[in-house]
Coordinates of C-alpha atoms in Angstrom, one line a residue:
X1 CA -135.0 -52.8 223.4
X2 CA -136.2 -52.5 227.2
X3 CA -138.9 -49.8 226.3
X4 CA -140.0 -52.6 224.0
X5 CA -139.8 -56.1 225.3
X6 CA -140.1 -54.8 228.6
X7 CA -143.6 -53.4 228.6
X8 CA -144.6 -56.2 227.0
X9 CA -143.4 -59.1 229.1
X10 CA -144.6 -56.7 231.9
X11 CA -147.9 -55.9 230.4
X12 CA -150.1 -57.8 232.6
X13 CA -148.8 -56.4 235.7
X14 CA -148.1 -52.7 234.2
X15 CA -152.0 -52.9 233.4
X16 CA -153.0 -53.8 236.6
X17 CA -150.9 -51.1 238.6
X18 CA -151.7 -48.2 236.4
X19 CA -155.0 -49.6 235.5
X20 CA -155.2 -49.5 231.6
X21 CA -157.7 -51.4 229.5
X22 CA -156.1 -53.8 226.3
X23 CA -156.9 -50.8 224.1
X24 CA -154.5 -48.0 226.3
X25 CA -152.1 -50.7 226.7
X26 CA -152.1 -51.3 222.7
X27 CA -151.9 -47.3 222.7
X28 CA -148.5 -47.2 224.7
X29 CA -147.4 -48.9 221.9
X30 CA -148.8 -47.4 218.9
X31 CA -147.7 -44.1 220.2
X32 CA -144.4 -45.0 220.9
X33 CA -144.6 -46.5 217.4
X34 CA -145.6 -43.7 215.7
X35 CA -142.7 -41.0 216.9
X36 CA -140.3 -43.4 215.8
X37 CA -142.1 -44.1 212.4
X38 CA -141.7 -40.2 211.9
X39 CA -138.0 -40.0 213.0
X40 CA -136.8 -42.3 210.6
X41 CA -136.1 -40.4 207.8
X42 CA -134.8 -37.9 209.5
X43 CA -132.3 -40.1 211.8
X44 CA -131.1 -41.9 208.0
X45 CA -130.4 -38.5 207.1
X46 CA -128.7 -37.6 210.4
X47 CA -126.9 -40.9 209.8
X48 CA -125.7 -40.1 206.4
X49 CA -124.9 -36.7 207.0
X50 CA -123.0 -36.4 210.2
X51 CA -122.3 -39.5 210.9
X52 CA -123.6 -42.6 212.8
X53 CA -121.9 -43.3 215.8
X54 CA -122.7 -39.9 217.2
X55 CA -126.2 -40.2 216.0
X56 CA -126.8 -43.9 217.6
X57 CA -125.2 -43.2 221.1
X58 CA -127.6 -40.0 221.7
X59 CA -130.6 -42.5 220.3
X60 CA -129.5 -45.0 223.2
X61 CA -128.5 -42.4 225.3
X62 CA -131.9 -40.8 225.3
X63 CA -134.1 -44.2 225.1
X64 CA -132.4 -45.8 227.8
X65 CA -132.8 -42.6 230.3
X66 CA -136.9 -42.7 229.1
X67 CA -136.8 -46.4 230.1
X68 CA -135.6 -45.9 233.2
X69 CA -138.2 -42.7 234.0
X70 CA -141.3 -45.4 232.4
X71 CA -139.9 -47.4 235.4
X72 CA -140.9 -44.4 238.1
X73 CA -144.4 -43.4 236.4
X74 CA -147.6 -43.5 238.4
X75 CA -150.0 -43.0 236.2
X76 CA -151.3 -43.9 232.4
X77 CA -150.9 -40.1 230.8
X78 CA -147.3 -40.2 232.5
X79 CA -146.8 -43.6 230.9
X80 CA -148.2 -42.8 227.3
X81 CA -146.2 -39.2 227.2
X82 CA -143.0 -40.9 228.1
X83 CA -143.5 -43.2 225.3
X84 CA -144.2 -40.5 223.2
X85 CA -140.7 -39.3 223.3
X86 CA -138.8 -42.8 223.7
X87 CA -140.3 -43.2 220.5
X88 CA -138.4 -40.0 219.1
X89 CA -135.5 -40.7 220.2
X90 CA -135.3 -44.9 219.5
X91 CA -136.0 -43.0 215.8
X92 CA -132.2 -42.1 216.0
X93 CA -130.5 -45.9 216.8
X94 CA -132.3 -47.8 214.0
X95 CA -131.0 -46.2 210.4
X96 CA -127.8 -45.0 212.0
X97 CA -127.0 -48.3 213.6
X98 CA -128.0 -50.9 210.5
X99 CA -125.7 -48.3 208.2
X100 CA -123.0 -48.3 210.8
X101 CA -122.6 -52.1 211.3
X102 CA -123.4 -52.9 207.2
X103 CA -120.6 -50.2 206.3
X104 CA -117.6 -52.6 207.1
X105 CA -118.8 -55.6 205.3
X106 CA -118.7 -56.1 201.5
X107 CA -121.4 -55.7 199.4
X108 CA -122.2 -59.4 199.0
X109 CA -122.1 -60.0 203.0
X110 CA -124.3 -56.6 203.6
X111 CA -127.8 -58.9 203.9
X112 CA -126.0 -61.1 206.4
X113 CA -124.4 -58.2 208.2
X114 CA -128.0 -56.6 208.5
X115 CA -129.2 -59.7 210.7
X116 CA -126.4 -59.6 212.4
X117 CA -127.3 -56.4 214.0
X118 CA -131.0 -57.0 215.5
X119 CA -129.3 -60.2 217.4
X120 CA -128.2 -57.7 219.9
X121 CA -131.5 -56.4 221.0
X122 CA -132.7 -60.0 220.9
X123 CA -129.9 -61.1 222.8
X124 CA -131.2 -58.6 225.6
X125 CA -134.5 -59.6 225.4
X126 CA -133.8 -63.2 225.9
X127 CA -131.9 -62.3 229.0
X128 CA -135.0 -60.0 230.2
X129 CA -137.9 -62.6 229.2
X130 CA -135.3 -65.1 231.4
X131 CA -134.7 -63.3 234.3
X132 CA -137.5 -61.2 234.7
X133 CA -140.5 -62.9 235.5
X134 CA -138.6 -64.1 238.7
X135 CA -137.3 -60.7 239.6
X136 CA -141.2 -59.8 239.0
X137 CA -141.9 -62.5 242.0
X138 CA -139.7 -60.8 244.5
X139 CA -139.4 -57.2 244.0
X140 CA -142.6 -56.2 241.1
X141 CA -142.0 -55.2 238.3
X142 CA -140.4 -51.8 238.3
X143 CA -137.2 -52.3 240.2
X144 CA -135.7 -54.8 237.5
X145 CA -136.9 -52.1 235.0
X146 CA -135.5 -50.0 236.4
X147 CA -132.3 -51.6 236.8
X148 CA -132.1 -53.1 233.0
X149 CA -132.7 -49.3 232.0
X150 CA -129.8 -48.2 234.2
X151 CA -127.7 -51.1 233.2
X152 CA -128.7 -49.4 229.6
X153 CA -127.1 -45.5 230.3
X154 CA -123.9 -47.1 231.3
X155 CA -123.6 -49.1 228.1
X156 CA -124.2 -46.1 226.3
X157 CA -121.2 -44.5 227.4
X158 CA -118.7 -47.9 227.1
X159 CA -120.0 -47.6 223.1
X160 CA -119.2 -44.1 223.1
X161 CA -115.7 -44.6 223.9
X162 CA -115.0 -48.0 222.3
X163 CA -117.3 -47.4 218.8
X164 CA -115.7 -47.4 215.9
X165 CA -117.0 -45.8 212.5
X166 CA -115.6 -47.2 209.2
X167 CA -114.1 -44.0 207.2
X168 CA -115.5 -43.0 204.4
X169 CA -113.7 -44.0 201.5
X170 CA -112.9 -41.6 198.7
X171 CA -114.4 -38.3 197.8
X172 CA -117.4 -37.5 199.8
X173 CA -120.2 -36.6 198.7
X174 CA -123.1 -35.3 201.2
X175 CA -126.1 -36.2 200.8
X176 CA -129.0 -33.6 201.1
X177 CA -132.7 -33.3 202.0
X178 CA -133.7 -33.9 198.7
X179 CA -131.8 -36.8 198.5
X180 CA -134.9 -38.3 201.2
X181 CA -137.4 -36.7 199.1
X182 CA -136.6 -38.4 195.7
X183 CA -137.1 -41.7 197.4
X184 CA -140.6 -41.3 196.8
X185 CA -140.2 -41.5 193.4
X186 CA -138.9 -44.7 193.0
X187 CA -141.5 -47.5 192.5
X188 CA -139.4 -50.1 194.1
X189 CA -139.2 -48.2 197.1
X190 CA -142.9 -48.1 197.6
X191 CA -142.8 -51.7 197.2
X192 CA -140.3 -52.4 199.7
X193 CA -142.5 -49.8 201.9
X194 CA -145.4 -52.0 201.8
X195 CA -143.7 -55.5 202.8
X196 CA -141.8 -53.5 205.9
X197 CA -145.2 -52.2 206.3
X198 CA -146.5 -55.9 207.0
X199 CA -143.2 -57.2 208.3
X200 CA -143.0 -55.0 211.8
X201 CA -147.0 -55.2 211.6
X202 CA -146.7 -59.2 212.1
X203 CA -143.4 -58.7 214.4
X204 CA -145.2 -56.2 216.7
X205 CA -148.0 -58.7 216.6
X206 CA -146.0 -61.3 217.9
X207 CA -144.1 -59.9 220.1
X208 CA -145.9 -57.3 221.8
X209 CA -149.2 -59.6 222.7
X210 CA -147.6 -62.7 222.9
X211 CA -147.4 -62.9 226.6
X212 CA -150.7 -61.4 227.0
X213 CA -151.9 -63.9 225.0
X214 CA -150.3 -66.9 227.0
X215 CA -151.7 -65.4 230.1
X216 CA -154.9 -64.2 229.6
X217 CA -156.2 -66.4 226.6
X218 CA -154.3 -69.8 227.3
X219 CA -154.3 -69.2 231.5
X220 CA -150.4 -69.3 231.6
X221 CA -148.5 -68.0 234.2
X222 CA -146.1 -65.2 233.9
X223 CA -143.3 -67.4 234.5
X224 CA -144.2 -69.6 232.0
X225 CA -145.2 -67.1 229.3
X226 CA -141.8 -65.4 229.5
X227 CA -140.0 -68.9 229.0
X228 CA -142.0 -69.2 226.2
X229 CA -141.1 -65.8 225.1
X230 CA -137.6 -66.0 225.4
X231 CA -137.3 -68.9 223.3
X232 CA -139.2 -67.2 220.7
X233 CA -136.6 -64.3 221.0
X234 CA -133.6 -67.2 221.0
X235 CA -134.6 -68.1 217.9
X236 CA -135.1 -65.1 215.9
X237 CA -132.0 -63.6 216.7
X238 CA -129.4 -66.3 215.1
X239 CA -132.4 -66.8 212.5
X240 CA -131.6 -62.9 211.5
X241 CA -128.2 -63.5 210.1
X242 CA -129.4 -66.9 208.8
X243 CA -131.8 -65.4 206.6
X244 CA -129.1 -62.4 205.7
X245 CA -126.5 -65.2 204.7
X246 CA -129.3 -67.6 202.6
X247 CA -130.1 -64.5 201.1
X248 CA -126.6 -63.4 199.9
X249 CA -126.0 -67.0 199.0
X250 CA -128.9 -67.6 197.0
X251 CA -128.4 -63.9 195.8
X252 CA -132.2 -63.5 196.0
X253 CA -133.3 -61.3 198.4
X254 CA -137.1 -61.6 197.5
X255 CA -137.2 -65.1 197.6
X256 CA -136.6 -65.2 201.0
X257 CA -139.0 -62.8 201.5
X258 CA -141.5 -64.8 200.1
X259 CA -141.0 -68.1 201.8
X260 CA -140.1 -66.0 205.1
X261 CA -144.0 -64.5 204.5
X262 CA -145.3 -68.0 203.6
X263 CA -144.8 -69.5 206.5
X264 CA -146.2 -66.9 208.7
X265 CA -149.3 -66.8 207.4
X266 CA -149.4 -70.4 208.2
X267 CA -148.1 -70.2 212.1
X268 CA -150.4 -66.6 212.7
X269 CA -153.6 -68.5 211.8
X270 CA -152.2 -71.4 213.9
X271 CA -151.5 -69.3 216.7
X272 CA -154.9 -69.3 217.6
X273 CA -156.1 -72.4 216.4
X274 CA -154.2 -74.9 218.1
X275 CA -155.5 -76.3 221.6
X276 CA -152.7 -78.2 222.9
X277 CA -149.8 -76.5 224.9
X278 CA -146.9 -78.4 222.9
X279 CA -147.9 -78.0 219.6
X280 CA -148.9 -74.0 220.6
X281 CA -145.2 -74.1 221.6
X282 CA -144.0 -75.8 218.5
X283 CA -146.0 -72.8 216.5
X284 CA -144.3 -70.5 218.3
X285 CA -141.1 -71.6 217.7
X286 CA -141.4 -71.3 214.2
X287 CA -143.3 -68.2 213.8
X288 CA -140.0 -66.7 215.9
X289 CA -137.8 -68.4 213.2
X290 CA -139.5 -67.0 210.7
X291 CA -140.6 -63.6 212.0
X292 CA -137.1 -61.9 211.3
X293 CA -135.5 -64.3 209.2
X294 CA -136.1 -61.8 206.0
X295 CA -135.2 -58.7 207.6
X296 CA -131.5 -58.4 206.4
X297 CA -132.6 -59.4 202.9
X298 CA -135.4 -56.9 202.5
X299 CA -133.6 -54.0 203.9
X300 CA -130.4 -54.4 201.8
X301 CA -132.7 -54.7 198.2
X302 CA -133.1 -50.9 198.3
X303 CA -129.3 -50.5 199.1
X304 CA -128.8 -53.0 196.4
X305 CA -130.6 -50.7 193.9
X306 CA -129.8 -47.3 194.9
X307 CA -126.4 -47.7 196.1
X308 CA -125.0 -47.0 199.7
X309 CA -124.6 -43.2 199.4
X310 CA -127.8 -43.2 200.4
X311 CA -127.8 -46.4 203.0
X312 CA -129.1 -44.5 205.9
X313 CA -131.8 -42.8 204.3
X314 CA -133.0 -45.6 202.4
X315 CA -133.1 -47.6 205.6
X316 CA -134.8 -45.0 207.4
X317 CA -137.7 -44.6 204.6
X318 CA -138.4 -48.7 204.8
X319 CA -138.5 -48.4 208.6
X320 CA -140.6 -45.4 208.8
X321 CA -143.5 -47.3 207.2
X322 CA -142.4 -50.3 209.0
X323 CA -143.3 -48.7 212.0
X324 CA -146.4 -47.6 211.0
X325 CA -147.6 -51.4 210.4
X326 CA -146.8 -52.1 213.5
X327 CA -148.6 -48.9 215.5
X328 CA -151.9 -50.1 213.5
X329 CA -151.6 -54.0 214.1
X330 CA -150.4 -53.4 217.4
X331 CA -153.2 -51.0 218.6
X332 CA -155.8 -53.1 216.3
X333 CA -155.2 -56.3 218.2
X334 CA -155.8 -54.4 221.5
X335 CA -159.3 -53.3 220.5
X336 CA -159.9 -56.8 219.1
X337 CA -159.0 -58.0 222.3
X338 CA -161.2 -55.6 224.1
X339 CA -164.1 -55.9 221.6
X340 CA -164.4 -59.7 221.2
X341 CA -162.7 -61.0 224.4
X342 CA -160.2 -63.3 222.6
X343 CA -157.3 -62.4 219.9
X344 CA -158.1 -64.7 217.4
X345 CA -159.9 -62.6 215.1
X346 CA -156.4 -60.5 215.1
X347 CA -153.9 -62.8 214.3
X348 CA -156.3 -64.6 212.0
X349 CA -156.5 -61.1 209.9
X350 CA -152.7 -60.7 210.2
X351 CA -152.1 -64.1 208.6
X352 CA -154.2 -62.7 205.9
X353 CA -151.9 -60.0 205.1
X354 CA -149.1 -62.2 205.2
X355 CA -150.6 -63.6 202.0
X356 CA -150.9 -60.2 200.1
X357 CA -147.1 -59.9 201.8
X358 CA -146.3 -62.8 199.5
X359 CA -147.6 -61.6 196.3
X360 CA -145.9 -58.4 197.1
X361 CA -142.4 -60.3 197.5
X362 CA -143.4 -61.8 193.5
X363 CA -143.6 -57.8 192.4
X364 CA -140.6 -57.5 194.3
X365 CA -138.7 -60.1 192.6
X366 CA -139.8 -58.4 188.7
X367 CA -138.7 -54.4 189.7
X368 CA -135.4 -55.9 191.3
X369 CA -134.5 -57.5 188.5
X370 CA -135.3 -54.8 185.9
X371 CA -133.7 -52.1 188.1
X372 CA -130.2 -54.2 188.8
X373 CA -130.4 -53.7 184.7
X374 CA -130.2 -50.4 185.3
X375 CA -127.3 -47.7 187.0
X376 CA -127.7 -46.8 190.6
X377 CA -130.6 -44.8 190.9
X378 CA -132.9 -45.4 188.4
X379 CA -135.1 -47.4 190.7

């Protein structure tokens, strides 16, 4: 998660040193973004296919080496082109890992067992929105990046040796590249597709600009901006397997969804509304409880449906077009930035699609139910 929340709690100084305008810093994103939209499928597949514990540790391998080069570039082409291939390779530690860590849980604990893997990438970028801005004082910002990145490679290779993947139990039955393509023709899939579509929109949103915002639309300092930031990211990590576990509880994965969407429509328009420090807090701290609290349930609906032969693939497809929400809101709020001096015309457009995100989760709701009628696979 360094390539990720590091940039962005570094933004303001990794602007200034390789001198990028809002819009090229949104682009470092969107282009990382959109390599790792187009490796999804293909690293489900990977994942289904061969395995995922192999598949994840050459993702982190790989990401965690381009991290630690992003920390030795000079220049903005350098910067962009290593994100450009991070973005490939964090394509092979999304599927494979959710499909690894759901496998040993039952089927009504696989929502909750989905949050529970995102809290560790939160965890680490709590620690880095912590400690960072006062490594940043002393040393700028590329030594602790490059340090977290190293830190990184070594924990690649302790997973490598102390991984476990659950065996597959009874006859195996390999899944193919078809198997990817006949996702498109399930209706519920296309409907899960647009909700990711606006759920990693809204995340990258939030937690790409959110210190930028602090600093250069509030006037806070770094310091104070990545306090603010890591309690944002302390929140949405326990609120991931709180929303997994409500929804196997409730055993209804869209209205979470629903509610989850709901209320960040509500805290995105807020965002930029509210003039007083502690109640801009207070929004933030709910948008961040909110922002991944219906990840688990909205990834496991497809799963639900189509059964968990095809887990990693499935996963992959909803993240694919998750990730290409976020490359257009993040690089949209960039030139928003750039064109109108301010982001509040941004996050005020991406509480609007928070809305049509609700009325999406109510669709939801209807094909879920019909399809749970219905065998494994007829979507």
């Amino acid at each position: 998660m360094l390539s990720l929340g590091g940039i962005a709690l570094f933004l303001p100084l990794i602007r200034e040193d390789l001198h990028m305008s809002f819009a090229q810093a949104g682009m470092l994103s969107a282009a990382a973004t959109f390599t790792y939209a187009l490796g999804q499928i293909p690293g489900g597949y990977l994942a289904d296919r061969f395995g995922p514990k192999r598949v994840f540790f050459i993702g982190i391998l790989g990401s965690t080496l381009l991290s630690l080069n992003f920390g030795m570039t000079q220049s903005y082409p350098a910067a962009l082109a290593n994100q450009i291939v991070s973005g490939a390779f964090r394509a092979l530690i999304f599927a494979p890992g959710l499909t690894l860590v759901a496998s040993w849980f039952p089927a009504d604990r696989k929502a909750t067992a989905m949050g529970v893997y995102v809290i560790g990438g939160v965890s680490g970028n709590i620690l880095l929105s912590l400690v960072g801005p006062f490594l940043v004082n002393r040393y700028g910002w590329r030594p602790p990046f490059i340090a977290f990145a190293a830190l990184g490679v070594c924990m690649a290779f302790v997973y490598l040796a102390l991984g476990k993947q659950k065996p597959a139990a009874g006859p195996k039955h390999p899944v193919s590249v078809l198997d990817a393509f006949q996702l498109f023709r399930y209706p519920i899939m296309w409907v899960c597709a647009g909700i990711q579509f606006i759920r990693f929109g809204v995340t990258t949103s939030f937690n790409f600009w959110l210190p930028s915002l602090l600093v250069a639309d509030r006037g806070l300092s770094l310091q104070a901006a990545g306090f603010i930031t890591a309690m944002g990211f302390a929140l949405t990590g326990p609120s991931n397997a709180l929303g997994g576990y409500t929804s196997d509880r409730l055993r209804n994965p869209p209205l979470v969804i629903g509610a989850s969407l709901g209320v960040l429509a509500c805290t995105s328009a807020l965002l930029v509304v509210v003039d007083s420090i502690p109640l801009l807090v207070l929004v933030v701290a709910v948008n961040a409880i909110f922002l991944q609290f219906y990840f688990g349930p909205l990834f496991y609906v497809p799963v639900e449906v189509l059964g968990p032969r095809v887990a990693g693939i499935s996963a992959g497809f909803c993240n694919m077009f998750a990730n290409l929400g976020a490359l257009v809101f993040a690089y949209a709020l960039g030139v928003v930035k750039d064109t109108a001096g301010a982001f509040t015309w941004g996050f005020l457009a991406t509480s609007a699609v928070c809305v049509v995100g609700v009325a999406l989760a109510a669709v939801l709701a209807r094909m879920r139910t019909r399809a749970l009628a219905r065998p494994h696979g007829s979507g």
